[in-house]
mmCIF file of C-alpha atoms in Angstrom:
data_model
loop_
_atom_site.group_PDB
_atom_site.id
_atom_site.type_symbol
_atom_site.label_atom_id
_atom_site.label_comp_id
_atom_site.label_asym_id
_atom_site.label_seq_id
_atom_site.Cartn_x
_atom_site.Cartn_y
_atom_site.Cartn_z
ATOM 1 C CA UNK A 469 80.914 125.819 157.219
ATOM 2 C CA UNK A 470 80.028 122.780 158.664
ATOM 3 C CA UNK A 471 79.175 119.652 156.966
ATOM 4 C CA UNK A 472 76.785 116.871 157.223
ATOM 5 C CA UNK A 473 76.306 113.392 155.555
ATOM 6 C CA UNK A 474 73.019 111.945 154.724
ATOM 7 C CA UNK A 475 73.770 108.288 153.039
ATOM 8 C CA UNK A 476 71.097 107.320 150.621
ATOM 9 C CA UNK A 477 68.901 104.790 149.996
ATOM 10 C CA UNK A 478 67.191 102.181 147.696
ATOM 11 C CA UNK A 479 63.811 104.045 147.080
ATOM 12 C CA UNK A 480 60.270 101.970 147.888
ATOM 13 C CA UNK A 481 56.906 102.951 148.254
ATOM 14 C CA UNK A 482 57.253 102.317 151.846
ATOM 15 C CA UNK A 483 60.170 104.103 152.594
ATOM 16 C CA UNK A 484 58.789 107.152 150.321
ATOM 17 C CA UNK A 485 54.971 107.391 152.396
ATOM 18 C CA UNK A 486 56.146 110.459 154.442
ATOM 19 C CA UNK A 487 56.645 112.265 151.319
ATOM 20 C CA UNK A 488 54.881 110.926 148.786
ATOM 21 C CA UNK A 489 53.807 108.028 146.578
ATOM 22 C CA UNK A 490 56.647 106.427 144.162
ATOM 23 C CA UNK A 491 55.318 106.558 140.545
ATOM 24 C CA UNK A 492 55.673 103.228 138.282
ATOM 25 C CA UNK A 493 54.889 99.966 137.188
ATOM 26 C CA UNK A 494 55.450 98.199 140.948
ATOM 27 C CA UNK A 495 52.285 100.186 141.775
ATOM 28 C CA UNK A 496 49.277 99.935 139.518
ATOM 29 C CA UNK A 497 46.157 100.217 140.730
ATOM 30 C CA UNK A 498 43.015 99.119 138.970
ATOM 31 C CA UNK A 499 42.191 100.802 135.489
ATOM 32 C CA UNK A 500 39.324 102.869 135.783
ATOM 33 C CA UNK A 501 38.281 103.065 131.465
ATOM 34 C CA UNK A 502 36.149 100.771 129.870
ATOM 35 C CA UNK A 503 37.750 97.509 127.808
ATOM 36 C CA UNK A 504 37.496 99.225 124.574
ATOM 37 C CA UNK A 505 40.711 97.046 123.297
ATOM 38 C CA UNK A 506 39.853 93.719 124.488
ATOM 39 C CA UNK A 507 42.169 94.095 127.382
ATOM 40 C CA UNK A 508 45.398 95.178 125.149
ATOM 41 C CA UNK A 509 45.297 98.921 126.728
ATOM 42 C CA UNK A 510 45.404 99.395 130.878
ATOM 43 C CA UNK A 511 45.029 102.731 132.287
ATOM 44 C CA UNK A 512 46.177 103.362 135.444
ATOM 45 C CA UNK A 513 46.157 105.695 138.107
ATOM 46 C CA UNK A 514 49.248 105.168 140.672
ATOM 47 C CA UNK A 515 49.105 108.426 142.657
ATOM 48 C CA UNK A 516 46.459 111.215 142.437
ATOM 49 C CA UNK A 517 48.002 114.497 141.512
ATOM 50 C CA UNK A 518 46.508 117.579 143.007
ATOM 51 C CA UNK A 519 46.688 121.188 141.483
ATOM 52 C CA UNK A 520 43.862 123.885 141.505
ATOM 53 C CA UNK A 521 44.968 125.505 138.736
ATOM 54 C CA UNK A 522 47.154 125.360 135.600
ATOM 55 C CA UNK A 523 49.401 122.755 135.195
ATOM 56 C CA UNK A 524 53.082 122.156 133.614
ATOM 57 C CA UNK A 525 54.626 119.360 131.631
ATOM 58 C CA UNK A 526 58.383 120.238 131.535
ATOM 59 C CA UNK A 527 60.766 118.091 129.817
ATOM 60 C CA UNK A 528 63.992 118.593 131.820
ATOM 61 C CA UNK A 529 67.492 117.274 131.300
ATOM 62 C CA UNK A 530 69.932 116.448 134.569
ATOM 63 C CA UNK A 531 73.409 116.518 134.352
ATOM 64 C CA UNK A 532 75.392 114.950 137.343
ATOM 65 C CA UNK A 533 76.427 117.712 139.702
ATOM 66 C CA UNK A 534 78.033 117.411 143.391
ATOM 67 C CA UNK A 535 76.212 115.847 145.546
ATOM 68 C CA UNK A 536 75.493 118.610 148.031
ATOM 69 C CA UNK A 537 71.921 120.080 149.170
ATOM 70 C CA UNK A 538 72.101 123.584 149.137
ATOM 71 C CA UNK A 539 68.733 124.527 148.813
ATOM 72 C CA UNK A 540 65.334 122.850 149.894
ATOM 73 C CA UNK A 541 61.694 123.907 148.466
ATOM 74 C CA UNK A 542 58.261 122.945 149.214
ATOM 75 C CA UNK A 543 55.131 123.796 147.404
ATOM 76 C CA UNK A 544 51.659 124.792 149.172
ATOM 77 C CA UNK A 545 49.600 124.258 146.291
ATOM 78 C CA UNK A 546 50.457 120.722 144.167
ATOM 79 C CA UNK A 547 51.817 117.597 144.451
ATOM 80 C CA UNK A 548 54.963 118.295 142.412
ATOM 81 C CA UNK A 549 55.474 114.800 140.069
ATOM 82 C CA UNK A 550 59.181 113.660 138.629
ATOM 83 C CA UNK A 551 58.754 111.101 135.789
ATOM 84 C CA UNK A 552 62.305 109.702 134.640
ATOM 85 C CA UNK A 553 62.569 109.009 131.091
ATOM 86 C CA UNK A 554 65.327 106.531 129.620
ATOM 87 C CA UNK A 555 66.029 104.539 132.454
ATOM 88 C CA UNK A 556 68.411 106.586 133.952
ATOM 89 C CA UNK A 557 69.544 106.707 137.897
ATOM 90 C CA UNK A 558 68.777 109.506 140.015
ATOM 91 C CA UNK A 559 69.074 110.639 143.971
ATOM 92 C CA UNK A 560 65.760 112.514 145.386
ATOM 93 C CA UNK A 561 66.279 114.640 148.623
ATOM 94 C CA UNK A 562 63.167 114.911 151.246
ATOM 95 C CA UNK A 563 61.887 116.460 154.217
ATOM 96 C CA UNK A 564 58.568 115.741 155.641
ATOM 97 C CA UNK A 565 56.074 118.744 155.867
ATOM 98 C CA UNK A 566 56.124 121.192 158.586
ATOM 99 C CA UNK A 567 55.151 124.888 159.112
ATOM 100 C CA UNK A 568 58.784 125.586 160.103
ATOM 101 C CA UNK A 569 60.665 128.368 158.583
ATOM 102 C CA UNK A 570 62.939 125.482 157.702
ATOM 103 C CA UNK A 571 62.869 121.943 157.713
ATOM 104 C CA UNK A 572 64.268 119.592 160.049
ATOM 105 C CA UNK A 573 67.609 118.822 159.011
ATOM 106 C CA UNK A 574 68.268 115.606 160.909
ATOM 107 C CA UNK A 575 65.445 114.187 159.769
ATOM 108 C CA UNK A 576 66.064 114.495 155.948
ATOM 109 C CA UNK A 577 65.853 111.500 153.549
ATOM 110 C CA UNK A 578 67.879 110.569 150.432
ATOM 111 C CA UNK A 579 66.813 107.833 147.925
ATOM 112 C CA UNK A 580 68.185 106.208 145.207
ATOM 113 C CA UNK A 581 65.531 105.376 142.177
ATOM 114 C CA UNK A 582 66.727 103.263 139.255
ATOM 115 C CA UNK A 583 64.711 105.122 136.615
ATOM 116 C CA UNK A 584 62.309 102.668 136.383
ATOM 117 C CA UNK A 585 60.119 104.727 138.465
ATOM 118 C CA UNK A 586 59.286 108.477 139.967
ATOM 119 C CA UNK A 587 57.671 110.130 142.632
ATOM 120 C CA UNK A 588 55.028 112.527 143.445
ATOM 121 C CA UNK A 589 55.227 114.527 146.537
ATOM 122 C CA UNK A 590 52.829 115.103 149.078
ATOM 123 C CA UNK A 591 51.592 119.186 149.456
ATOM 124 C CA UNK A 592 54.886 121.061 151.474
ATOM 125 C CA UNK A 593 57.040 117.893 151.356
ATOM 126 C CA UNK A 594 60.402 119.801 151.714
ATOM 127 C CA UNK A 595 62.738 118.755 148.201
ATOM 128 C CA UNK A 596 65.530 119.511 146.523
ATOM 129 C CA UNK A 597 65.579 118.735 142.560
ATOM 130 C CA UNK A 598 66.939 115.098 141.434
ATOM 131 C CA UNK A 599 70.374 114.444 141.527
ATOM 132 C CA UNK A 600 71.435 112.779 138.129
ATOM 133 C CA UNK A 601 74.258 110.151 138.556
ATOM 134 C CA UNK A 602 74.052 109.654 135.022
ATOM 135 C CA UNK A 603 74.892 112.362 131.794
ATOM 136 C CA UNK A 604 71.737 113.434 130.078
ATOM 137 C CA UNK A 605 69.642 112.147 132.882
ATOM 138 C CA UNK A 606 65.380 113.066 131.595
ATOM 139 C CA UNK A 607 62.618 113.986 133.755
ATOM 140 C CA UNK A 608 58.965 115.182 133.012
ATOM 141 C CA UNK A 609 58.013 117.533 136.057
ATOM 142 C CA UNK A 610 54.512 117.936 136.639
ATOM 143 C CA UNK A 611 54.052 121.256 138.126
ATOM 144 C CA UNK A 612 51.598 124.424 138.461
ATOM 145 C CA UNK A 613 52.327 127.355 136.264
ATOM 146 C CA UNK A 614 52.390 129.388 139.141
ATOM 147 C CA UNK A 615 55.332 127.987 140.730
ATOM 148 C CA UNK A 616 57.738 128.275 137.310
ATOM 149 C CA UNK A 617 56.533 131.890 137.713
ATOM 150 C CA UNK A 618 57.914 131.532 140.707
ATOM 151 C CA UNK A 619 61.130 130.826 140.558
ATOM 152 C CA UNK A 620 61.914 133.653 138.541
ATOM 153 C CA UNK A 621 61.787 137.807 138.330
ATOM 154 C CA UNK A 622 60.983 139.907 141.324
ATOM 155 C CA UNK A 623 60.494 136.324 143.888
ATOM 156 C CA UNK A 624 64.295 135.751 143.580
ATOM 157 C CA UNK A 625 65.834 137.331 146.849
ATOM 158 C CA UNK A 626 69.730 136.603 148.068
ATOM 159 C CA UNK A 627 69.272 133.695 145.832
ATOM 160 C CA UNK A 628 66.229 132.240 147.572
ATOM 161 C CA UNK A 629 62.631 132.088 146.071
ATOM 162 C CA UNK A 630 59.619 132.730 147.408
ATOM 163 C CA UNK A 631 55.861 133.079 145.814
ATOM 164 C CA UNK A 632 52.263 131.851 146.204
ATOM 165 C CA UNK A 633 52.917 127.880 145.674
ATOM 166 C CA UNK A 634 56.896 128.399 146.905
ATOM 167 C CA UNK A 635 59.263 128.334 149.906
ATOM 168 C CA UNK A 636 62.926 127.769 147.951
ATOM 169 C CA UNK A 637 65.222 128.283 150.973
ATOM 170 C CA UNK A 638 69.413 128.731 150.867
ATOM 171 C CA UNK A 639 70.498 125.747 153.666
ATOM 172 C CA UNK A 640 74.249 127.319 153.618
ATOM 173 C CA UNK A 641 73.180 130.677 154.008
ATOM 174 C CA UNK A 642 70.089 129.909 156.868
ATOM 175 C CA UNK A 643 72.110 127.256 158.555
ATOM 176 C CA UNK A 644 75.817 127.801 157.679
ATOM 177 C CA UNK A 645 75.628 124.042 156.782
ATOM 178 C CA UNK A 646 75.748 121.769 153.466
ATOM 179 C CA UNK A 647 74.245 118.464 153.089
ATOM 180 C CA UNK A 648 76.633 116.286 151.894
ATOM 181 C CA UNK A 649 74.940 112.664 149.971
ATOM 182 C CA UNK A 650 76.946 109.348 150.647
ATOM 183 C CA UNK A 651 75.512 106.846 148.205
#
């Protein structure tokens, strides 16, 4: 097995544009609702979500694991949206969209968020699910229905997954590599 480092780090809209837009207070844009409150409610929209069809709100819990990639996923059909909840650290994995088999493992990106703020990936962005550095690390995912239906049953093959709005490859098994994080 051979083994690669990818050091990570600080996460900022700039630094996230290949994959995505970086979801929280640094980036409001204007609010598009009327001033029914006399200005004590702003809605905002920081990144436009795209889905066709039915959408998820999952309410996940992260416990810290090792910090090694052993799978990447990408999604055809959404921007798949991580919203931290309670503050808590966590390391997101990325690979820019291709129509590779796999994606190009040199050019992979880690980045540390403080849990002030989340992301929301662009369509195919290559990802593996948050590290947590913290214990009971919570996330809302924002995701289709289709691809939690996908990730389960008759699409799990040699423990990779594969459906209509997923590509969930096994790096170790493809590549005979692991991604090891530095932070």
């Amino acid at each position: 097995m051979n083994i690669r480092e990818l050091k990570v780090k600080p996460a900022s809209p700039d630094a996230l544009a290949p994959y995505g837009e970086v979801l929280g207070p640094e980036r409001p844009k204007a609010s598009h609702i009327g001033d029914f409150y006399a200005g004590a409610v702003a809605v905002h929209e920081p990144v436009r979500f795209v889905s066709d069809d039915d959408t998820c709100l999952s309410l996940t819990t992260v416990q810290p694991r090792p910090l090694e990639i052993d799978y990447l996923e990408r999604h055809f059909k959404h921007t798949q949206t991580f919203i931290p909840l309670g503050g808590r650290p966590f390391v997101a994995v990325f690979g820019a969209p291709n129509d590779d088999e796999l994606p190009d493992l040199d050019r992979l990106e880690a980045f540390r968020f403080d849990g002030s703020s989340g992301f929301c990936m662009h369509v195919g962005t290559w990802h593996e699910f948050p590290f947590a550095l913290e214990p009971d690390t919570q996330m809302v995912i924002v995701l289709r229905n289709e691809t939690t239906r996908d990730l389960s049953g008759d699409n799990i093959v040699d423990n990779e997954a594969q459906g209509g709005d997923l590509d969930k490859k096994n790096l170790l098994k493809r590549t005979g590599s692991r991604i090891q994080l530095v932070l």
